mmCIF file of C-alpha atoms in Angstrom:
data_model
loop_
_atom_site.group_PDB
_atom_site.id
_atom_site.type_symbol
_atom_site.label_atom_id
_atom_site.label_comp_id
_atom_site.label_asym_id
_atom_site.label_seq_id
_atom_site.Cartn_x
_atom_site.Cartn_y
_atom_site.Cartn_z
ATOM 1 C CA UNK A 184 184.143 113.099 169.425
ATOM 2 C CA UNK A 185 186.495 114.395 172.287
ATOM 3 C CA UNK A 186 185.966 117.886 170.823
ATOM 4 C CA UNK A 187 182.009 117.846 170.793
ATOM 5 C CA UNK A 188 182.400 116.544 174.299
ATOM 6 C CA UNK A 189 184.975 119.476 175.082
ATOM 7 C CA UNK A 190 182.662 122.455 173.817
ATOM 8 C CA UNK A 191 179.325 120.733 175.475
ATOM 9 C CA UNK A 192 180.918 121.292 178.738
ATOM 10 C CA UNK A 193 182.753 124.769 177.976
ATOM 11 C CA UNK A 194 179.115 125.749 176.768
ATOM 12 C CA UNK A 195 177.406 124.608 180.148
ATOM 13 C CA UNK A 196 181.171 125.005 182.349
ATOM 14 C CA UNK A 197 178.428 125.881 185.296
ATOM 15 C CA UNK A 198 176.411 123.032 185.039
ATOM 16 C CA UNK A 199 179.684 120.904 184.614
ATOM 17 C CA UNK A 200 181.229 122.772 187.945
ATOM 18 C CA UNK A 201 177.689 121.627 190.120
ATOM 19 C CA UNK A 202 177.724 118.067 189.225
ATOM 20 C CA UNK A 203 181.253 118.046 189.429
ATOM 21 C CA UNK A 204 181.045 119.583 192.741
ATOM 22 C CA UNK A 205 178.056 117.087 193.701
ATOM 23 C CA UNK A 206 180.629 114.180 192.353
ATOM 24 C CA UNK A 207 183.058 115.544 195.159
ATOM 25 C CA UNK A 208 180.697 115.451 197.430
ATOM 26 C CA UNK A 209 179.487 112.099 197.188
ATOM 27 C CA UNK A 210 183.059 110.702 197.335
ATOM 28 C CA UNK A 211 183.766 112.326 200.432
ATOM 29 C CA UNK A 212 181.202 111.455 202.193
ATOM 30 C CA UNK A 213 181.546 107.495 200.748
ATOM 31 C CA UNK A 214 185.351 107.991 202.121
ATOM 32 C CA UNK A 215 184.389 109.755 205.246
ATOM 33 C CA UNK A 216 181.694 107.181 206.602
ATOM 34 C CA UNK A 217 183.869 103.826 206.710
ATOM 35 C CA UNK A 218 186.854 105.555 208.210
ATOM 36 C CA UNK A 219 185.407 107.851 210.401
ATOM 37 C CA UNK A 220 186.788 106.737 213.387
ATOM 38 C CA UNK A 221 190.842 106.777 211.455
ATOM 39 C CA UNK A 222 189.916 110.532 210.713
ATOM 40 C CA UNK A 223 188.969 111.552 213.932
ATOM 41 C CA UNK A 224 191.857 110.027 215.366
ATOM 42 C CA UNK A 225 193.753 111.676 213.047
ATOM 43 C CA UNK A 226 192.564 115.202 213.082
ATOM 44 C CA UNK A 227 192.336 114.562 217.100
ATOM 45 C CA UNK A 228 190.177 117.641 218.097
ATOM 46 C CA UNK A 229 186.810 116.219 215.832
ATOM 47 C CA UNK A 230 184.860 113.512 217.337
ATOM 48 C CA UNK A 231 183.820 110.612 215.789
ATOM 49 C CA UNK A 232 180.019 111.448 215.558
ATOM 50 C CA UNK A 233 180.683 114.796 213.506
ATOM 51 C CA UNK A 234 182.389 113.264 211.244
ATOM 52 C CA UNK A 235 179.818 110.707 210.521
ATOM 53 C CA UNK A 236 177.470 113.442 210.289
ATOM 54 C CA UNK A 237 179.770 115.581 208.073
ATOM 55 C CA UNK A 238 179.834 112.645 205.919
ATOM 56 C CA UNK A 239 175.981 111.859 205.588
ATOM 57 C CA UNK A 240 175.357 115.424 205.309
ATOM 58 C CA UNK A 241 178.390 115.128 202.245
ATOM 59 C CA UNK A 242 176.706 112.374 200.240
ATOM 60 C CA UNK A 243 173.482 113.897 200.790
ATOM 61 C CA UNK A 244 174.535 116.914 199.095
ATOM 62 C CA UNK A 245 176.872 115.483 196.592
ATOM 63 C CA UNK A 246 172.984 113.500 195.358
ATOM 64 C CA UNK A 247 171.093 116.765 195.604
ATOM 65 C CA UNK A 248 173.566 118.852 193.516
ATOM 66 C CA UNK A 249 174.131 116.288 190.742
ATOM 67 C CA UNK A 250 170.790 116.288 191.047
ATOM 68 C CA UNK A 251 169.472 119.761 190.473
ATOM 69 C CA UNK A 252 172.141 119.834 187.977
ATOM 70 C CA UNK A 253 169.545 118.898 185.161
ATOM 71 C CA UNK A 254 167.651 121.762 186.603
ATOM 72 C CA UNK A 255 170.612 124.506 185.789
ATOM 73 C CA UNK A 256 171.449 123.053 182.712
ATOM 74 C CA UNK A 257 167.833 124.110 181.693
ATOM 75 C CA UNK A 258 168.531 127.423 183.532
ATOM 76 C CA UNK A 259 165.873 127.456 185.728
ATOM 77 C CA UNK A 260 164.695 130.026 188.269
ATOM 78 C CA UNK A 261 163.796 127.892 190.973
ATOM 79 C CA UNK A 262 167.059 125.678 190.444
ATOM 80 C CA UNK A 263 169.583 128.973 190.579
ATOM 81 C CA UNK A 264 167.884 129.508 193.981
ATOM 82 C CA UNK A 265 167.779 125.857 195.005
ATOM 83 C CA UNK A 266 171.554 125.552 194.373
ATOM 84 C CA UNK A 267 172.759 128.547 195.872
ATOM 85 C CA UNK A 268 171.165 127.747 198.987
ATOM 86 C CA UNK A 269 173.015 124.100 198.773
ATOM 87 C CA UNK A 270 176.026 125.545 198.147
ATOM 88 C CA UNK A 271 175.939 127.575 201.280
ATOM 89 C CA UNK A 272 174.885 124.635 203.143
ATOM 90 C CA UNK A 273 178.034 122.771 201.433
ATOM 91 C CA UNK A 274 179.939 125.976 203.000
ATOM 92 C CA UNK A 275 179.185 125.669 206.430
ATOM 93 C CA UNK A 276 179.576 121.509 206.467
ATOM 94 C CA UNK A 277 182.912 121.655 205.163
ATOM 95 C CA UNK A 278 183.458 124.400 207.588
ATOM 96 C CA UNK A 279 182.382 121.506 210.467
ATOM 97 C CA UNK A 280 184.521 119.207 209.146
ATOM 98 C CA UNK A 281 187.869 121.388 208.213
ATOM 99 C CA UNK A 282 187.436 120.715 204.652
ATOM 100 C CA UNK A 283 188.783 123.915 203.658
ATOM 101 C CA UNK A 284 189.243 122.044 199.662
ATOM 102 C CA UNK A 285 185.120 121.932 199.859
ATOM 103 C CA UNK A 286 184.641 125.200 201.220
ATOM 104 C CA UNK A 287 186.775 126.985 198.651
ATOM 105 C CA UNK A 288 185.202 124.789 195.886
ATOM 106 C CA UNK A 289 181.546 125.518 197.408
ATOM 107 C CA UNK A 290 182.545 129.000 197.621
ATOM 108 C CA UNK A 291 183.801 129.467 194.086
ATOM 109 C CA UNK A 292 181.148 127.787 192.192
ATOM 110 C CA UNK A 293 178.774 130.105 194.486
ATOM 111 C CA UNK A 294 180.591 133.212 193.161
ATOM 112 C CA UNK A 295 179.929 132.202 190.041
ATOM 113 C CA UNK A 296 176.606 131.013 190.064
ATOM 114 C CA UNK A 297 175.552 134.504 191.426
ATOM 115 C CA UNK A 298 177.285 136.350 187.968
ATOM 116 C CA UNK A 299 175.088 133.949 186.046
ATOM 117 C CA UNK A 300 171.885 134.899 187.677
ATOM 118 C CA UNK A 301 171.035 137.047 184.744
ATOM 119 C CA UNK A 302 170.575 133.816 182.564
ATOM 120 C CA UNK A 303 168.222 131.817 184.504
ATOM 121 C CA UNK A 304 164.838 132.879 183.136
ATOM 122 C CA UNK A 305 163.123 129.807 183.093
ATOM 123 C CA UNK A 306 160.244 129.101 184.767
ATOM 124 C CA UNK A 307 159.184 125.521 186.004
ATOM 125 C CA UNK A 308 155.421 124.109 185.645
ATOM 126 C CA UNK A 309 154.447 121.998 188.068
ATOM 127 C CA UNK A 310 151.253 120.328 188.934
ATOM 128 C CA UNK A 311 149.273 121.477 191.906
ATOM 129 C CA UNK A 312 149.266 117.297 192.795
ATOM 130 C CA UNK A 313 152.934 117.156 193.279
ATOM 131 C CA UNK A 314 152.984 120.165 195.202
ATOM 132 C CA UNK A 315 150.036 118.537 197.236
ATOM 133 C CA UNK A 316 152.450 115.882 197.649
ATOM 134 C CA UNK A 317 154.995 117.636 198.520
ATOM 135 C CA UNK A 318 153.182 119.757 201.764
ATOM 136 C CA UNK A 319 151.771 116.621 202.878
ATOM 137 C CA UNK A 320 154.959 114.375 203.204
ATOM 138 C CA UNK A 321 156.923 118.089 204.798
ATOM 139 C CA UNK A 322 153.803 117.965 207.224
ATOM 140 C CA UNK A 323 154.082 114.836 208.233
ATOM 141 C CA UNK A 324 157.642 114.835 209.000
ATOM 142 C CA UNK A 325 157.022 118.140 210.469
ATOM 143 C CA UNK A 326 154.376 117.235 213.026
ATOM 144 C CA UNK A 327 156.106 113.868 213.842
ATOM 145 C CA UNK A 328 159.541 115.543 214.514
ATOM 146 C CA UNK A 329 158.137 118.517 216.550
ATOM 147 C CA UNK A 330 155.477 116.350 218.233
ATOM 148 C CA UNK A 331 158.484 113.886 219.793
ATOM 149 C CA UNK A 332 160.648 116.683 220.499
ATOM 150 C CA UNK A 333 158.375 118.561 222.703
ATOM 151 C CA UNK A 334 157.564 115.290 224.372
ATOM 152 C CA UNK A 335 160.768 113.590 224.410
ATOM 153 C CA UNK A 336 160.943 113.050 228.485
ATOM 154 C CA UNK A 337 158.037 110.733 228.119
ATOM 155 C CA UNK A 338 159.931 107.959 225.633
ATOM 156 C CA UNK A 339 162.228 105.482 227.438
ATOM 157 C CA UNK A 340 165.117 106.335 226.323
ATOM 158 C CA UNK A 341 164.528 110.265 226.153
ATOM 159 C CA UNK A 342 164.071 111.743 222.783
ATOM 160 C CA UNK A 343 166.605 114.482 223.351
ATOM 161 C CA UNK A 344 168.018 115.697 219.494
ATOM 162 C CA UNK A 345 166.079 116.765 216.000
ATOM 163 C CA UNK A 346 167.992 113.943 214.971
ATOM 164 C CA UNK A 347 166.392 110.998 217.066
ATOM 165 C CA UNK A 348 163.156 112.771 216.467
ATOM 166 C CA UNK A 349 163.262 112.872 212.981
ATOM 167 C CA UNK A 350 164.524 109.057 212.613
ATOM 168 C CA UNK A 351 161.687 107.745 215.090
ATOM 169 C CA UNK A 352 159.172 109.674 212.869
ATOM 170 C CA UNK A 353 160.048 107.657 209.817
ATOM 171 C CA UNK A 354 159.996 104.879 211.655
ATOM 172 C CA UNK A 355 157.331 105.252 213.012
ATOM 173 C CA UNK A 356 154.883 106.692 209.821
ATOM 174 C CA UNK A 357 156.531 103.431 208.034
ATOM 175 C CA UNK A 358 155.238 101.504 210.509
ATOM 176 C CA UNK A 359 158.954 99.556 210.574
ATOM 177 C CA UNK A 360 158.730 99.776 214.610
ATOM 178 C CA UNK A 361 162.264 99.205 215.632
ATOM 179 C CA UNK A 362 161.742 99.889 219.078
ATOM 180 C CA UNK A 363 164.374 102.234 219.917
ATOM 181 C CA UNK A 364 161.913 104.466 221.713
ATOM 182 C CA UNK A 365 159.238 103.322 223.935
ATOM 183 C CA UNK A 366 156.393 105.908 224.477
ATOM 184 C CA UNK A 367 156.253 105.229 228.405
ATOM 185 C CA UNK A 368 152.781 107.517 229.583
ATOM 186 C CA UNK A 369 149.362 108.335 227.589
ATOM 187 C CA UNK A 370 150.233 111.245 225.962
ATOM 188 C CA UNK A 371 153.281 109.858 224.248
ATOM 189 C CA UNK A 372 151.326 106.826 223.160
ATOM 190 C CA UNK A 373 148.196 108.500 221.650
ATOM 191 C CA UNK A 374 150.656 111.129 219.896
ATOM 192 C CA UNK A 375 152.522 107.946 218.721
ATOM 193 C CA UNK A 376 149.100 106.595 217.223
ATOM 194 C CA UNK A 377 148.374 109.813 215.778
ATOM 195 C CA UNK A 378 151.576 109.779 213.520
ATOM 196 C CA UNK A 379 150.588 106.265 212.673
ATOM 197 C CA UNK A 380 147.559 107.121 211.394
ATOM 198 C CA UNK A 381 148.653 110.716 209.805
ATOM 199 C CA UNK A 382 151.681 108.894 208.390
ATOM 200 C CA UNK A 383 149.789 105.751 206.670
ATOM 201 C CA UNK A 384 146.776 107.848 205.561
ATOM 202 C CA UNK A 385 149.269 110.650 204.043
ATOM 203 C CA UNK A 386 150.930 108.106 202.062
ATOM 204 C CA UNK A 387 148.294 106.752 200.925
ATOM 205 C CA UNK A 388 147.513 110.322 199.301
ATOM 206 C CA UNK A 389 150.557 110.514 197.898
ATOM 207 C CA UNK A 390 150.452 107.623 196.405
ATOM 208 C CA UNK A 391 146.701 108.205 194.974
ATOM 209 C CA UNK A 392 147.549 112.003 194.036
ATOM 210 C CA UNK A 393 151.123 110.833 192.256
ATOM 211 C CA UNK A 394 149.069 107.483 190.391
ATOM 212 C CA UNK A 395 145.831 109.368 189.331
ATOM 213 C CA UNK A 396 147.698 110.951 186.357
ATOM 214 C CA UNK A 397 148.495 107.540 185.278
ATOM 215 C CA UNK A 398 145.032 105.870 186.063
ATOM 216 C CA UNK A 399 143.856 108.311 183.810
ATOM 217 C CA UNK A 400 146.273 107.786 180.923
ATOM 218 C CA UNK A 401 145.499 104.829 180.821
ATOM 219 C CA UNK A 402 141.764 104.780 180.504
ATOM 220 C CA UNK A 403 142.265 107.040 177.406
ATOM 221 C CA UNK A 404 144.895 104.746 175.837
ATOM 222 C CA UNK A 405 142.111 101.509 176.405
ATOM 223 C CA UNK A 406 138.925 103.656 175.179
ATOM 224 C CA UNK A 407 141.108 104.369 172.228
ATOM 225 C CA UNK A 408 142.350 100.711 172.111
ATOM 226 C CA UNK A 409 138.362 99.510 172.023
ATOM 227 C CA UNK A 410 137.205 102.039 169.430
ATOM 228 C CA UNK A 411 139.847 100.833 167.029
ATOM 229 C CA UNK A 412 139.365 97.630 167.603
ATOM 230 C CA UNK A 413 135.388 98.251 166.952
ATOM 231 C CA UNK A 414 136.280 99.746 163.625
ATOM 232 C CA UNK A 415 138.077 96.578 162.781
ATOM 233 C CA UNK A 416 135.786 94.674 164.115
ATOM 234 C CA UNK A 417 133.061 96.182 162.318
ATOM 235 C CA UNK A 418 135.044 96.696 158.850
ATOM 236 C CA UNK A 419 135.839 92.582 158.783
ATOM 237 C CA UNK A 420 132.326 92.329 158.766
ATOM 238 C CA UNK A 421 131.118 94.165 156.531
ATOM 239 C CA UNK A 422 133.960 92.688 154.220
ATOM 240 C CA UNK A 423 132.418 89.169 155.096
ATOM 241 C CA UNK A 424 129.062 90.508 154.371
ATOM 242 C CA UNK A 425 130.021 91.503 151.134
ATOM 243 C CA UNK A 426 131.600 88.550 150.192
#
């Protein structure tokens, strides 16, 4: 058993490397986050708010690579690319945070990934929905987080950062409303309605676009369901008839 499980991962050693990487990852950031006010102490010259960044942007990345993982043990095109470009982002984030174990790691497994780019040949098929999906929910957050940016002076407080931009468009396309920001002239309020009603409406695509598929499915797998059951239905009578 231990020696299947040893030659699985010598015969995918790159896809064990990313997800071991992403595990790595995900336990720094889970370590960084409750103590990062101990490690900035400690370090002395990082403040406290990078390293609660570097650890979001940690456990983010740890989920993504485990993640596209599955795609590079398929050797896909589009998940060599997707990795190598998280790897460089793991680069420069360990880089912020003086984790010079994760950069070498992130560096390594980048190295490598590039002599293996030979053996990803694999194309992915997807669905012109999902990618309709995709566009609208980047729009979305696109427009909202540019849109409060530009306009940031008219919010009480300021919107100054991506950062507060992006989190007030979430909040505000999910209608949550926590009130952080309060859109203080016209123009911030009727942009603020706008990514209400961008935000609820594109969801509601997504939603459709994502469930159609399944809507769909499911009327075959009834209209089957009724025609056998006609046949039956018809067969027992017939049988009665007969009798």
């Amino acid at each position: 058993m231990i020696g299947k499980i040893a030659g699985t991962l010598r015969k995918h050693w790159l896809t064990t490397l990313i997800i071991s990487l992403g595990i790595y990852n995900l336990v720094t950031g889970i370590v960084y986050l409750p103590f990062a006010e101990s490690i900035s102490n400690i370090l002395g010259f990082l403040s406290r708010s990078i390293v609660v960044f570097s650890g979001l942007s940690s456990f983010l990345l740890g989920f993504l690579l485990t993640l596209i993982g599955f795609g590079i043990y398929r050797r896909l095109k589009v998940a060599w690319g997707i990795t190598s470009v998280l790897l460089i982002v793991s680069i420069l984030f360990n880089l912020l945070a003086w984790n010079f174990l994760g950069v070498f790691l992130s560096g390594a497994i980048l190295w490598y990934l590039y002599s293996k780019k030979d053996e990803f040949r694999a194309s992915l098929k997807i669905s012109i929905r999902y990618l309709a999906a995709i566009w609208i929910l980047a729009f979305i957050l696109l427009y909202g987080t540019t849109g409060f940016l530009l306009i940031g002076d008219q919010f009480q407080p300021n919107i100054s950062t991506p950062i507060q931009a992006l989190y007030h468009t979430v909040v505000t396309v999910s209608t949550v409303g926590y009130g952080d920001f309060l859109p203080v002239t016209e123009s911030a309020r009727v942009f603020t309605v706008s990514t209400i009603l961008l935000g609820v409406g594109g969801f509601f695509s997504i939603i459709i676009l994502l469930i159609s598929p399944f809507i769909k499915w499911f009327e075959t797998i009834t209209t089957r369901v009724k025609k056998v059951t006609s046949k039956v239905q018809k067969h027992e009578s017939r049988s009665r008839k007969r009798r």
